[in-house]
Amino acid sequence: MKRLSEEEKRQLGYLIHHYRNLYFHSNATNANEFKQTLFCKNICSQTQLSRLENGDVLKDQDIYFQFLNKLKLNLEKIPVKDQAIFNTYFENIITYQNDDSLVINYNDYVLQINSFQNIFKKNIIYTHYNYALEFILGILNDDLDEVSNLIEDVESNLDILPTKYLVVTLHYLGNYYYLINNYLKANKFYLLSIEHMHKNSINNSIIYLDTAINYIKMNKSIYVLDYLHKALDVFTGTHNYEILAKIYYFYGLVNLKNKYIDDGINHLYKSIKFSKKVNKYELLNSTYNLISIGYYLNGNFNKAFHFIKDVNLIESTEETSLIKLILHVKNGLKIDNKEFSGEALNLIKNLFMTKDDKETYFEKNIEHHLNDYSDTIKLLIINEMYYLYKENKKYKKALDHIEKYIL
């Protein structure tokens, strides 16, 4: 029989609790046998089971193996070599995401995860470590369908993860909830990851940027700036030009949102400088669009048109065309009343072109989807509605609008 360490006993306690509850709440005919009072019968007292399931360590290790046997779970020893290889894959993710010059070989990770599944199939602790790694890879691959099948196993068993695995997994749980627009839950996981990162001196500074971006969606500008400052302190002077370009892009965005237009534009110029060093055309495109809006908000229509035209030198997109159309509408110029392939962009076009009740149109068709739009389009909409409320002398509504979407 394998000799259990104190840490393994603690981990097994949480896993026993997890699997016992899965059986108890299942549709199995014997589900009631997994009720706590019956599950521990002839093994230990209910009090001991409760302690064990809450992470307390019991001296008698035979109790753990009897519960594992009832749950049809195994804990065979994993060779030290395989443990070391597995650990390397988690280490590589932290290194990769904090260094622009590195890339993840997804095919290698997929093959290795499949290999680990076979190696760990009789060790329930390492099986769950592998679930966490597979979950992270799914987020990196934007495979939310696959990730949704893993989320319960990962989120319910965070307490068993070693510290470094925990920091990364919490980070990617934050990324997952950000991607499905649950920004409050994303924030909870980001802050937990940062707490464990600081507590255990683990370097995963890119999480500051992800946390700042999430706070943008939550319209909490003070926190956005705080975490952008933290990210900039770490990455200034490094070769991480893409990360620096993103940091300055979001500085620009939050300054434009808060009406610090000149500061915002200056930050966006810095973003362009770093983006050009690494040929990040998608980011360049977004930054040119945003600078154009910055000049529009500042009343400098000539420069606004200049930058939106320059985007065509990089990559013309439907969003760029929509911004051009809006700039023409706001300047009373002749427009090509084109249709956009996506319904969402046509809704925005109609908001700016309608001569009817814009306020009702906004509240009915756009407001509840506002976070689904890009930073640039969202900024345009927020600005349009703010000045509309002011023009109609609805000052209380204008203030509420600013507090809801900017502060």
Short mmCIF file of C-alpha atoms in Angstrom, two decimals:
data_model
loop_
_atom_site.label_atom_id
_atom_site.label_comp_id
_atom_site.label_asym_id
_atom_site.label_seq_id
_atom_site.Cartn_x
_atom_site.Cartn_y
_atom_site.Cartn_z
CA MET A 1 0.00 0.00 0.00
CA LYS A 2 1.33 3.44 -0.95
CA ARG A 3 2.47 5.56 1.97
CA LEU A 4 0.48 8.82 1.97
CA SER A 5 2.12 12.15 2.74
CA GLU A 6 0.29 14.81 4.76
CA GLU A 7 -0.23 16.81 1.56
CA GLU A 8 -1.68 13.81 -0.29
CA LYS A 9 -4.11 13.16 2.57
CA ARG A 10 -5.26 16.78 2.43
CA GLN A 11 -5.74 16.60 -1.34
CA LEU A 12 -7.54 13.26 -1.18
CA GLY A 13 -9.94 14.66 1.41
CA TYR A 14 -11.12 17.30 -1.02
CA LEU A 15 -11.36 14.79 -3.88
CA ILE A 16 -13.32 12.30 -1.77
CA HIS A 17 -15.76 15.08 -0.95
CA HIS A 18 -16.04 16.03 -4.64
CA TYR A 19 -16.70 12.52 -5.94
CA ARG A 20 -18.95 11.47 -3.06
CA ASN A 21 -21.16 14.48 -3.80
CA LEU A 22 -21.18 13.69 -7.52
CA TYR A 23 -22.48 10.19 -6.79
CA PHE A 24 -24.92 11.44 -4.13
CA HIS A 25 -26.48 13.99 -6.50
CA SER A 26 -26.51 11.63 -9.47
CA ASN A 27 -29.45 9.65 -10.84
CA ALA A 28 -27.85 6.34 -9.86
CA THR A 29 -30.13 3.87 -8.07
CA ASN A 30 -27.65 3.63 -5.18
CA ALA A 31 -27.06 7.41 -4.90
CA ASN A 32 -28.36 7.48 -1.33
CA GLU A 33 -25.46 5.23 -0.24
CA PHE A 34 -23.18 8.24 -0.77
CA LYS A 35 -24.97 10.35 1.81
CA GLN A 36 -22.37 11.23 4.44
CA THR A 37 -23.98 9.17 7.24
CA LEU A 38 -24.06 6.01 5.11
CA PHE A 39 -20.84 6.54 3.18
CA CYS A 40 -18.67 6.40 6.32
CA LYS A 41 -20.42 3.36 7.85
CA ASN A 42 -17.94 0.71 9.09
CA ILE A 43 -15.01 2.96 8.10
CA CYS A 44 -14.98 5.95 10.47
CA SER A 45 -17.32 8.34 12.26
CA GLN A 46 -19.29 10.97 10.40
CA THR A 47 -17.28 13.62 12.26
CA GLN A 48 -14.03 12.15 10.96
CA LEU A 49 -15.40 12.04 7.40
CA SER A 50 -16.48 15.66 7.69
CA ARG A 51 -13.03 16.69 8.92
CA LEU A 52 -11.33 14.71 6.17
CA GLU A 53 -13.51 16.29 3.47
CA ASN A 54 -12.62 19.75 4.74
CA GLY A 55 -8.91 19.15 4.35
CA ASP A 56 -8.03 18.04 7.88
CA VAL A 57 -5.48 15.23 7.97
CA LEU A 58 -6.41 11.94 9.68
CA LYS A 59 -3.64 9.75 11.07
CA ASP A 60 -5.04 6.42 9.83
CA GLN A 61 -4.28 6.32 6.12
CA ASP A 62 -6.33 3.13 5.64
CA ILE A 63 -9.47 5.29 5.96
CA TYR A 64 -8.47 7.17 2.80
CA PHE A 65 -7.92 3.99 0.81
CA GLN A 66 -11.25 2.53 1.92
CA PHE A 67 -13.06 5.66 0.70
CA LEU A 68 -11.10 5.66 -2.56
CA ASN A 69 -12.09 2.03 -3.08
CA LYS A 70 -15.79 2.84 -2.53
CA LEU A 71 -15.50 5.64 -5.10
CA LYS A 72 -13.53 3.43 -7.52
CA LEU A 73 -10.58 5.85 -7.47
CA ASN A 74 -6.88 4.94 -7.52
CA LEU A 75 -3.68 6.52 -6.26
CA GLU A 76 -0.80 4.60 -7.79
CA LYS A 77 2.68 6.15 -7.61
CA ILE A 78 3.76 8.39 -10.52
CA PRO A 79 7.42 8.05 -11.60
CA VAL A 80 9.53 11.06 -10.62
CA LYS A 81 10.52 11.57 -14.26
CA ASP A 82 6.88 11.95 -15.34
CA GLN A 83 6.19 14.33 -12.47
CA ALA A 84 9.10 16.52 -13.59
CA ILE A 85 7.98 16.49 -17.24
CA PHE A 86 4.45 17.46 -16.27
CA ASN A 87 5.71 20.29 -14.08
CA THR A 88 7.71 21.64 -17.03
CA TYR A 89 4.52 22.16 -19.04
CA PHE A 90 3.02 24.39 -16.35
CA GLU A 91 6.34 26.26 -16.02
CA ASN A 92 6.41 26.81 -19.79
CA ILE A 93 2.97 28.45 -19.79
CA ILE A 94 4.05 31.05 -17.22
CA THR A 95 7.27 31.72 -19.12
CA TYR A 96 5.52 31.90 -22.51
CA GLN A 97 2.78 34.33 -21.54
CA ASN A 98 5.24 36.74 -19.95
CA ASP A 99 7.62 36.78 -22.92
CA ASP A 100 6.57 38.00 -26.39
CA SER A 101 9.40 36.15 -28.09
CA LEU A 102 8.07 32.71 -27.14
CA VAL A 103 5.21 30.64 -28.58
CA ILE A 104 3.33 27.59 -27.37
CA ASN A 105 3.41 24.49 -29.54
CA TYR A 106 -0.28 23.56 -29.26
CA ASN A 107 0.10 20.26 -31.09
CA ASP A 108 2.81 19.20 -28.69
CA TYR A 109 0.61 20.14 -25.73
CA VAL A 110 -2.36 18.19 -27.09
CA LEU A 111 -0.22 15.10 -27.63
CA GLN A 112 1.34 15.44 -24.21
CA ILE A 113 -2.00 15.91 -22.44
CA ASN A 114 -3.24 12.72 -24.09
CA SER A 115 -0.08 10.98 -22.95
CA PHE A 116 -0.52 12.27 -19.40
CA GLN A 117 -4.11 10.98 -19.37
CA ASN A 118 -2.74 7.48 -19.88
CA ILE A 119 0.13 7.88 -17.41
CA PHE A 120 -2.10 9.37 -14.68
CA LYS A 121 -5.22 7.24 -15.19
CA LYS A 122 -4.62 5.42 -11.90
CA ASN A 123 -3.66 8.48 -9.88
CA ILE A 124 -6.66 10.68 -9.16
CA ILE A 125 -4.56 13.63 -7.92
CA TYR A 126 -2.47 13.89 -11.10
CA THR A 127 -5.56 13.26 -13.20
CA HIS A 128 -6.94 16.50 -11.81
CA TYR A 129 -3.66 18.31 -12.37
CA ASN A 130 -4.00 17.25 -16.01
CA TYR A 131 -7.59 18.54 -16.13
CA ALA A 132 -6.23 21.96 -15.13
CA LEU A 133 -3.56 21.84 -17.84
CA GLU A 134 -6.12 20.77 -20.45
CA PHE A 135 -8.43 23.58 -19.35
CA ILE A 136 -5.65 26.17 -19.74
CA LEU A 137 -4.77 24.86 -23.21
CA GLY A 138 -8.44 25.11 -24.21
CA ILE A 139 -8.49 28.80 -23.25
CA LEU A 140 -5.26 29.42 -25.15
CA ASN A 141 -6.88 27.77 -28.17
CA ASP A 142 -10.16 29.71 -27.76
CA ASP A 143 -11.96 26.38 -27.54
CA LEU A 144 -14.74 27.36 -25.12
CA ASP A 145 -16.90 24.34 -25.98
CA GLU A 146 -14.18 21.97 -24.83
CA VAL A 147 -13.39 24.12 -21.81
CA SER A 148 -17.02 24.12 -20.67
CA ASN A 149 -16.77 20.33 -20.21
CA LEU A 150 -13.86 20.79 -17.81
CA ILE A 151 -14.93 23.84 -15.83
CA GLU A 152 -16.67 21.98 -12.98
CA ASP A 153 -13.83 19.52 -12.38
CA VAL A 154 -11.29 22.36 -12.39
CA GLU A 155 -13.17 24.98 -10.39
CA SER A 156 -14.38 22.50 -7.75
CA ASN A 157 -10.92 21.15 -6.98
CA LEU A 158 -8.66 24.19 -6.82
CA ASP A 159 -7.66 23.30 -3.25
CA ILE A 160 -5.65 20.28 -4.43
CA LEU A 161 -3.39 22.25 -6.79
CA PRO A 162 0.25 23.04 -5.93
CA THR A 163 0.86 26.77 -5.66
CA LYS A 164 2.31 27.39 -9.13
CA TYR A 165 -0.44 25.35 -10.79
CA LEU A 166 -2.99 27.22 -8.69
CA VAL A 167 -1.72 30.68 -9.73
CA VAL A 168 -1.93 29.80 -13.43
CA THR A 169 -5.27 27.99 -13.18
CA LEU A 170 -6.89 30.86 -11.27
CA HIS A 171 -5.57 33.22 -13.96
CA TYR A 172 -7.16 31.16 -16.73
CA LEU A 173 -10.41 30.80 -14.83
CA GLY A 174 -10.41 34.61 -14.85
CA ASN A 175 -9.78 34.52 -18.61
CA TYR A 176 -12.63 32.04 -19.09
CA TYR A 177 -15.18 34.17 -17.25
CA TYR A 178 -13.93 37.26 -19.07
CA LEU A 179 -14.55 35.52 -22.41
CA ILE A 180 -18.13 34.65 -21.44
CA ASN A 181 -18.70 38.25 -20.19
CA ASN A 182 -18.97 37.40 -16.48
CA TYR A 183 -16.62 40.18 -15.41
CA LEU A 184 -17.38 40.03 -11.68
CA LYS A 185 -16.44 36.37 -11.50
CA ALA A 186 -13.41 36.97 -13.71
CA ASN A 187 -12.27 39.67 -11.32
CA LYS A 188 -12.61 37.32 -8.35
CA PHE A 189 -10.29 34.77 -9.94
CA TYR A 190 -7.78 37.37 -11.17
CA LEU A 191 -7.44 38.86 -7.69
CA LEU A 192 -7.11 35.41 -6.09
CA SER A 193 -4.36 34.55 -8.57
CA ILE A 194 -2.53 37.82 -7.81
CA GLU A 195 -2.84 37.16 -4.07
CA HIS A 196 -1.24 33.71 -4.37
CA MET A 197 1.35 35.06 -6.82
CA HIS A 198 2.53 37.68 -4.32
CA LYS A 199 2.30 35.36 -1.34
CA ASN A 200 4.53 32.78 -3.00
CA SER A 201 6.84 35.06 -5.05
CA ILE A 202 5.74 33.66 -8.42
CA ASN A 203 6.39 35.83 -11.47
CA ASN A 204 3.26 36.02 -13.64
CA SER A 205 3.06 39.78 -14.19
CA ILE A 206 0.95 39.59 -17.37
CA ILE A 207 -2.04 39.07 -15.09
CA TYR A 208 -1.87 42.79 -14.21
CA LEU A 209 -2.73 43.61 -17.82
CA ASP A 210 -5.55 41.04 -17.96
CA THR A 211 -6.98 42.41 -14.70
CA ALA A 212 -6.84 45.98 -16.06
CA ILE A 213 -8.67 44.92 -19.24
CA ASN A 214 -11.36 43.23 -17.16
CA TYR A 215 -11.78 46.40 -15.06
CA ILE A 216 -12.35 48.31 -18.32
CA LYS A 217 -15.36 46.08 -18.95
CA MET A 218 -16.49 46.78 -15.38
CA ASN A 219 -16.11 50.55 -16.01
CA LYS A 220 -13.77 51.05 -13.04
CA SER A 221 -11.19 53.45 -14.42
CA ILE A 222 -9.26 53.97 -11.18
CA TYR A 223 -8.56 50.24 -10.91
CA VAL A 224 -7.72 50.07 -14.62
CA LEU A 225 -4.98 52.66 -14.18
CA ASP A 226 -3.67 51.01 -11.02
CA TYR A 227 -3.13 47.67 -12.76
CA LEU A 228 -1.78 49.25 -15.94
CA HIS A 229 0.81 51.05 -13.77
CA LYS A 230 1.77 47.69 -12.21
CA ALA A 231 2.11 46.08 -15.65
CA LEU A 232 4.14 48.99 -17.04
CA ASP A 233 6.53 48.91 -14.07
CA VAL A 234 7.35 45.28 -14.85
CA PHE A 235 7.56 45.36 -18.66
CA THR A 236 9.21 48.75 -19.28
CA GLY A 237 12.70 48.27 -20.68
CA THR A 238 12.04 44.68 -21.78
CA HIS A 239 11.78 43.26 -25.31
CA ASN A 240 8.06 42.56 -24.78
CA TYR A 241 6.93 45.07 -27.39
CA GLU A 242 3.51 43.51 -27.98
CA ILE A 243 2.71 43.60 -24.26
CA LEU A 244 3.92 47.23 -24.07
CA ALA A 245 1.81 48.11 -27.13
CA LYS A 246 -1.25 46.68 -25.40
CA ILE A 247 -0.49 48.48 -22.15
CA TYR A 248 -0.27 51.85 -23.94
CA TYR A 249 -3.36 51.04 -26.04
CA PHE A 250 -5.44 50.55 -22.89
CA TYR A 251 -3.91 53.65 -21.27
CA GLY A 252 -5.09 55.51 -24.37
CA LEU A 253 -8.56 54.00 -24.20
CA VAL A 254 -9.16 54.75 -20.53
CA ASN A 255 -7.89 58.32 -20.94
CA LEU A 256 -10.19 58.92 -23.91
CA LYS A 257 -13.12 57.52 -21.93
CA ASN A 258 -12.35 59.96 -19.12
CA LYS A 259 -12.05 62.95 -21.50
CA TYR A 260 -8.26 63.27 -21.12
CA ILE A 261 -8.05 63.33 -24.90
CA ASP A 262 -4.50 64.63 -25.41
CA ASP A 263 -3.07 62.16 -22.88
CA GLY A 264 -5.03 59.37 -24.51
CA ILE A 265 -3.76 60.20 -28.00
CA ASN A 266 -0.16 60.42 -26.76
CA HIS A 267 -0.42 56.95 -25.24
CA LEU A 268 -1.87 55.58 -28.48
CA TYR A 269 1.09 56.96 -30.45
CA LYS A 270 3.35 54.98 -28.08
CA SER A 271 1.25 51.89 -28.72
CA ILE A 272 1.75 52.32 -32.48
CA LYS A 273 5.51 52.61 -32.01
CA PHE A 274 5.70 49.27 -30.18
CA SER A 275 3.16 47.53 -32.46
CA LYS A 276 5.23 48.41 -35.52
CA LYS A 277 8.30 46.79 -33.95
CA VAL A 278 6.55 43.42 -33.96
CA ASN A 279 4.21 43.91 -36.95
CA LYS A 280 1.03 43.41 -34.92
CA TYR A 281 -1.36 44.55 -37.63
CA GLU A 282 -4.59 43.79 -35.80
CA LEU A 283 -3.48 45.87 -32.83
CA LEU A 284 -2.21 48.60 -35.17
CA ASN A 285 -5.58 48.66 -36.91
CA SER A 286 -7.43 49.04 -33.60
CA THR A 287 -5.04 51.76 -32.45
CA TYR A 288 -5.42 53.80 -35.64
CA ASN A 289 -9.19 53.52 -35.28
CA LEU A 290 -9.00 54.69 -31.67
CA ILE A 291 -6.69 57.63 -32.47
CA SER A 292 -9.16 58.69 -35.14
CA ILE A 293 -11.93 58.69 -32.53
CA GLY A 294 -9.66 60.60 -30.14
CA TYR A 295 -9.23 63.41 -32.66
CA TYR A 296 -12.96 63.33 -33.38
CA LEU A 297 -13.71 63.72 -29.64
CA ASN A 298 -11.21 66.60 -29.57
CA GLY A 299 -12.96 68.36 -32.47
CA ASN A 300 -10.03 67.86 -34.86
CA PHE A 301 -11.96 66.34 -37.76
CA ASN A 302 -9.13 66.69 -40.30
CA LYS A 303 -6.83 64.47 -38.25
CA ALA A 304 -9.70 62.12 -37.46
CA PHE A 305 -10.21 61.53 -41.20
CA HIS A 306 -6.46 61.32 -41.77
CA PHE A 307 -6.04 58.44 -39.33
CA ILE A 308 -9.11 56.54 -40.41
CA LYS A 309 -7.80 56.72 -43.99
CA ASP A 310 -4.38 55.53 -42.84
CA VAL A 311 -5.99 52.37 -41.49
CA ASN A 312 -6.58 51.35 -45.10
CA LEU A 313 -2.81 51.20 -45.54
CA ILE A 314 -2.81 48.42 -42.94
CA GLU A 315 -6.05 46.47 -43.23
CA SER A 316 -9.54 47.68 -44.08
CA THR A 317 -12.25 46.23 -41.85
CA GLU A 318 -15.98 46.66 -41.52
CA GLU A 319 -15.41 48.46 -38.24
CA THR A 320 -13.12 50.96 -39.99
CA SER A 321 -15.80 51.51 -42.64
CA LEU A 322 -18.42 52.05 -39.94
CA ILE A 323 -16.24 54.67 -38.21
CA LYS A 324 -15.74 56.45 -41.54
CA LEU A 325 -19.49 56.48 -42.09
CA ILE A 326 -20.13 57.87 -38.59
CA LEU A 327 -17.50 60.59 -39.07
CA HIS A 328 -19.19 61.58 -42.34
CA VAL A 329 -22.60 61.67 -40.64
CA LYS A 330 -21.30 63.82 -37.76
CA ASN A 331 -19.76 66.26 -40.25
CA GLY A 332 -22.81 66.46 -42.50
CA LEU A 333 -20.90 64.99 -45.43
CA LYS A 334 -22.28 62.85 -48.22
CA ILE A 335 -22.25 59.21 -47.27
CA ASP A 336 -22.46 55.82 -48.91
CA ASN A 337 -25.38 54.33 -47.00
CA LYS A 338 -23.89 50.83 -47.06
CA GLU A 339 -25.09 47.75 -45.26
CA PHE A 340 -22.72 45.81 -43.00
CA SER A 341 -22.64 42.05 -42.92
CA GLY A 342 -23.20 41.88 -39.18
CA GLU A 343 -26.50 42.96 -37.63
CA ALA A 344 -24.66 44.53 -34.68
CA LEU A 345 -22.79 47.04 -36.87
CA ASN A 346 -25.98 47.93 -38.74
CA LEU A 347 -27.63 48.69 -35.39
CA ILE A 348 -24.81 51.12 -34.59
CA LYS A 349 -25.02 52.73 -38.03
CA ASN A 350 -28.76 53.25 -37.53
CA LEU A 351 -28.19 54.84 -34.11
CA PHE A 352 -26.01 57.55 -35.64
CA MET A 353 -28.15 58.06 -38.74
CA THR A 354 -31.63 58.01 -37.21
CA LYS A 355 -33.53 61.27 -36.87
CA ASP A 356 -36.09 59.63 -34.61
CA ASP A 357 -35.89 59.02 -30.87
CA LYS A 358 -32.23 58.01 -30.41
CA GLU A 359 -32.64 57.54 -26.68
CA THR A 360 -35.35 54.91 -27.09
CA TYR A 361 -33.45 53.26 -29.93
CA PHE A 362 -30.30 53.03 -27.79
CA GLU A 363 -32.12 51.58 -24.79
CA LYS A 364 -34.07 49.08 -26.88
CA ASN A 365 -31.49 47.86 -29.37
CA ILE A 366 -27.97 48.58 -28.10
CA GLU A 367 -27.53 49.22 -24.39
CA HIS A 368 -27.91 45.62 -23.22
CA HIS A 369 -25.25 44.52 -25.76
CA LEU A 370 -22.82 47.37 -25.15
CA ASN A 371 -19.98 45.23 -23.79
CA ASP A 372 -20.15 43.04 -26.90
CA TYR A 373 -18.83 45.87 -29.09
CA SER A 374 -15.19 46.77 -29.60
CA ASP A 375 -13.52 49.40 -27.39
CA THR A 376 -13.66 51.97 -30.19
CA ILE A 377 -17.32 51.49 -31.11
CA LYS A 378 -18.33 51.40 -27.45
CA LEU A 379 -16.49 54.69 -26.84
CA LEU A 380 -18.31 56.29 -29.78
CA ILE A 381 -21.70 55.14 -28.47
CA ILE A 382 -21.05 56.27 -24.89
CA ASN A 383 -19.94 59.70 -26.12
CA GLU A 384 -22.92 60.04 -28.48
CA MET A 385 -25.47 59.26 -25.79
CA TYR A 386 -23.79 61.48 -23.18
CA TYR A 387 -24.02 64.56 -25.40
CA LEU A 388 -27.52 63.63 -26.51
CA TYR A 389 -28.73 63.59 -22.89
CA LYS A 390 -27.02 66.94 -22.25
CA GLU A 391 -28.48 68.52 -25.39
CA ASN A 392 -31.94 67.43 -24.25
CA LYS A 393 -31.23 68.88 -20.79
CA LYS A 394 -31.42 65.45 -19.18
CA TYR A 395 -28.50 66.18 -16.90
CA LYS A 396 -29.31 63.52 -14.31
CA LYS A 397 -29.43 60.88 -17.04
CA ALA A 398 -26.15 62.17 -18.52
CA LEU A 399 -24.49 61.87 -15.10
CA ASP A 400 -25.91 58.38 -14.53
CA HIS A 401 -24.64 57.40 -18.00
CA ILE A 402 -21.09 58.53 -17.16
CA GLU A 403 -21.13 56.77 -13.77
CA LYS A 404 -22.42 53.56 -15.37
CA TYR A 405 -20.07 53.33 -18.32
CA ILE A 406 -16.93 55.29 -17.44
CA LEU A 407 -16.23 55.83 -13.74
#
